[in-house]
Structures are given as structure tokens and as C-alpha cells.
Short mmCIF file of C-alpha atoms in Angstrom, two decimals:
data_model
loop_
_atom_site.label_atom_id
_atom_site.label_comp_id
_atom_site.label_asym_id
_atom_site.label_seq_id
_atom_site.Cartn_x
_atom_site.Cartn_y
_atom_site.Cartn_z
CA UNK A 1 -105.65 -112.76 198.04
CA UNK A 2 -103.34 -115.48 199.31
CA UNK A 3 -99.66 -115.56 198.49
CA UNK A 4 -97.75 -118.74 197.64
CA UNK A 5 -95.76 -120.24 200.53
CA UNK A 6 -92.00 -119.87 200.32
CA UNK A 7 -89.96 -123.01 199.82
CA UNK A 8 -86.34 -123.84 199.25
CA UNK A 9 -83.06 -124.76 200.91
CA UNK A 10 -82.95 -121.72 203.20
CA UNK A 11 -86.52 -121.26 204.39
CA UNK A 12 -86.91 -121.39 208.16
CA UNK A 13 -90.28 -121.37 209.91
CA UNK A 14 -91.01 -120.18 213.44
CA UNK A 15 -94.40 -120.83 215.02
CA UNK A 16 -95.74 -119.60 218.31
CA UNK A 17 -97.10 -122.55 220.31
CA UNK A 18 -100.62 -121.41 221.14
CA UNK A 19 -101.32 -120.88 224.83
CA UNK A 20 -97.64 -121.02 225.83
CA UNK A 21 -94.51 -118.88 225.87
CA UNK A 22 -92.77 -121.34 223.57
CA UNK A 23 -91.69 -121.06 219.95
CA UNK A 24 -91.39 -123.97 217.52
CA UNK A 25 -88.56 -123.74 215.00
CA UNK A 26 -88.65 -125.75 211.76
CA UNK A 27 -85.46 -125.97 209.72
CA UNK A 28 -85.39 -126.35 205.95
CA UNK A 29 -84.22 -129.97 206.50
CA UNK A 30 -87.53 -130.65 208.36
CA UNK A 31 -85.93 -130.95 211.82
CA UNK A 32 -87.96 -129.15 214.47
CA UNK A 33 -87.59 -128.17 218.11
CA UNK A 34 -89.37 -126.01 220.71
CA UNK A 35 -87.70 -123.15 222.58
CA UNK A 36 -88.53 -120.59 225.24
CA UNK A 37 -85.59 -118.34 224.33
CA UNK A 38 -85.68 -116.80 220.82
CA UNK A 39 -81.88 -116.36 220.81
CA UNK A 40 -81.38 -120.08 221.40
CA UNK A 41 -83.93 -120.77 218.67
CA UNK A 42 -82.01 -118.72 216.09
CA UNK A 43 -78.67 -120.15 217.19
CA UNK A 44 -80.08 -123.64 216.61
CA UNK A 45 -81.58 -122.79 213.23
CA UNK A 46 -78.50 -121.02 211.89
CA UNK A 47 -76.10 -123.69 213.14
CA UNK A 48 -77.10 -126.04 210.35
CA UNK A 49 -74.28 -128.05 208.74
CA UNK A 50 -73.17 -126.65 205.41
CA UNK A 51 -73.00 -130.10 203.81
CA UNK A 52 -76.63 -130.26 202.67
CA UNK A 53 -79.64 -132.28 203.75
CA UNK A 54 -77.79 -135.50 204.60
CA UNK A 55 -77.04 -134.28 208.15
CA UNK A 56 -79.87 -132.91 210.28
CA UNK A 57 -80.04 -131.22 213.65
CA UNK A 58 -80.21 -133.16 216.87
CA UNK A 59 -83.96 -133.37 217.51
CA UNK A 60 -84.20 -133.17 221.28
CA UNK A 61 -87.05 -131.07 222.54
CA UNK A 62 -86.68 -129.10 225.74
#
């Protein structure tokens, strides 16, 4: 039995990049970035502006 996928203004997704030690973070605003350090990943995700979807994260991959 499959469950419906969560959605909304505060849903964050973290994916393991297959075959690597990297994690891909996807913010609720659709910005995404890859990280090696999970602490940096969470800092980036939770540092989202409180003004809504009009401002998105800087999208520079490492």
C-alpha cells in the first residue's frame, strides 16, 4: 500500500546521491543543492527566508 506524498510550504526532501557520499537537499521553494556534510545541508535548508516563495536560496552546487 503506497502512501500519498507530503506537500506544502514546509516539506523538505533529502536524497542520497547513488554511488557517492553526497546528499541532495530540495527546499519547499524548489531550490536544490548537493552537500557532503549533513550539518551544512540542514543549515542551508533551515536558513530559508521567512518572506515566502518570492526569495529562494542561492543555487550554487559544491
